[in-house]
mmCIF file of C-alpha atoms in Angstrom:
data_model
loop_
_atom_site.group_PDB
_atom_site.id
_atom_site.type_symbol
_atom_site.label_atom_id
_atom_site.label_comp_id
_atom_site.label_asym_id
_atom_site.label_seq_id
_atom_site.Cartn_x
_atom_site.Cartn_y
_atom_site.Cartn_z
ATOM 1 C CA MET A 591 60.016 137.076 87.455
ATOM 2 C CA LYS A 592 59.461 134.093 85.575
ATOM 3 C CA LYS A 593 55.496 133.546 83.885
ATOM 4 C CA THR A 594 54.607 130.585 81.767
ATOM 5 C CA TYR A 595 52.400 131.356 78.495
ATOM 6 C CA LYS A 596 50.202 128.819 76.542
ATOM 7 C CA ILE A 597 51.543 129.046 72.928
ATOM 8 C CA GLU A 598 49.905 127.660 69.754
ATOM 9 C CA VAL A 599 53.027 126.356 67.226
ATOM 10 C CA ASP A 600 53.201 124.321 64.404
ATOM 11 C CA CYS A 601 56.437 122.743 64.763
ATOM 12 C CA ALA A 602 59.551 121.881 66.921
ATOM 13 C CA ASN A 603 61.637 124.266 64.684
ATOM 14 C CA CYS A 604 59.387 127.041 64.753
ATOM 15 C CA ALA A 605 59.277 126.487 68.666
ATOM 16 C CA LEU A 606 62.874 126.992 68.507
ATOM 17 C CA LYS A 607 62.792 130.114 66.263
ATOM 18 C CA MET A 608 60.336 131.633 68.608
ATOM 19 C CA GLU A 609 62.674 130.633 71.330
ATOM 20 C CA GLU A 610 65.830 132.284 70.001
ATOM 21 C CA ALA A 611 63.640 135.525 68.721
ATOM 22 C CA THR A 612 62.089 136.000 72.441
ATOM 23 C CA ARG A 613 66.028 135.837 74.130
ATOM 24 C CA LYS A 614 66.817 138.753 71.781
ATOM 25 C CA VAL A 615 63.592 140.975 73.331
ATOM 26 C CA GLU A 616 65.113 143.477 75.464
ATOM 27 C CA GLY A 617 63.778 142.981 79.199
ATOM 28 C CA VAL A 618 64.042 138.904 78.447
ATOM 29 C CA GLN A 619 66.733 137.202 80.709
ATOM 30 C CA GLU A 620 65.811 134.171 79.815
ATOM 31 C CA ALA A 621 63.212 132.007 77.901
ATOM 32 C CA ALA A 622 62.282 128.473 76.783
ATOM 33 C CA VAL A 623 59.728 127.360 74.380
ATOM 34 C CA SER A 624 58.421 123.611 74.429
ATOM 35 C CA PHE A 625 56.567 122.382 71.177
ATOM 36 C CA MET A 626 55.642 119.211 72.832
ATOM 37 C CA THR A 627 53.673 121.208 75.676
ATOM 38 C CA GLN A 628 53.006 124.230 73.761
ATOM 39 C CA LYS A 629 54.596 126.745 76.106
ATOM 40 C CA MET A 630 56.424 129.514 76.983
ATOM 41 C CA LYS A 631 58.508 130.141 79.958
ATOM 42 C CA VAL A 632 60.004 133.662 80.159
ATOM 43 C CA GLU A 633 62.170 135.039 82.927
ATOM 44 C CA PHE A 634 62.018 138.483 83.045
ATOM 45 C CA ALA A 635 64.741 140.918 83.324
ATOM 46 C CA GLU A 636 64.943 143.130 87.032
ATOM 47 C CA GLY A 637 62.516 145.945 86.853
ATOM 48 C CA ALA A 638 61.271 145.085 83.018
ATOM 49 C CA ASP A 639 57.638 146.093 82.562
ATOM 50 C CA GLU A 640 55.975 142.594 81.706
ATOM 51 C CA ARG A 641 53.348 143.979 79.538
ATOM 52 C CA ALA A 642 55.406 146.059 77.363
ATOM 53 C CA VAL A 643 58.180 143.064 77.118
ATOM 54 C CA MET A 644 55.584 140.519 76.107
ATOM 55 C CA ASN A 645 54.074 142.741 73.439
ATOM 56 C CA ALA A 646 57.840 142.964 71.986
ATOM 57 C CA VAL A 647 57.920 138.956 72.017
ATOM 58 C CA VAL A 648 54.961 138.581 70.148
ATOM 59 C CA LYS A 649 56.120 141.047 67.428
ATOM 60 C CA ALA A 650 59.619 139.185 67.503
ATOM 61 C CA CYS A 651 57.633 135.729 67.151
ATOM 62 C CA LYS A 652 55.372 136.897 64.681
ATOM 63 C CA LYS A 653 58.265 138.061 62.147
ATOM 64 C CA VAL A 654 59.811 134.497 62.290
ATOM 65 C CA GLU A 655 56.717 132.300 62.896
ATOM 66 C CA ASP A 656 53.919 134.561 61.416
ATOM 67 C CA ASP A 657 51.103 131.723 62.172
ATOM 68 C CA CYS A 658 52.026 131.384 66.095
ATOM 69 C CA GLU A 659 50.035 132.218 68.968
ATOM 70 C CA ILE A 660 50.901 133.420 72.181
ATOM 71 C CA PHE A 661 47.987 133.529 74.751
ATOM 72 C CA LEU A 662 48.920 136.890 77.144
ATOM 73 C CA ASP A 663 45.865 136.306 79.369
#
């Protein structure tokens, strides 16, 4: 399953760091973060719990870029 989330990030380098951190989270098959559109596209692994995975993604992204926002709703 693929899903797109609205994000708030300050620079393209920060977006790249968020993308790399998201790809390392268990349950994420693929991820793409666009600074220009302020969107994150996440493809979940089959059988993954979307909410649990996204909570882990938020934690991972906050570690690399503490002032980023990912809007889950």
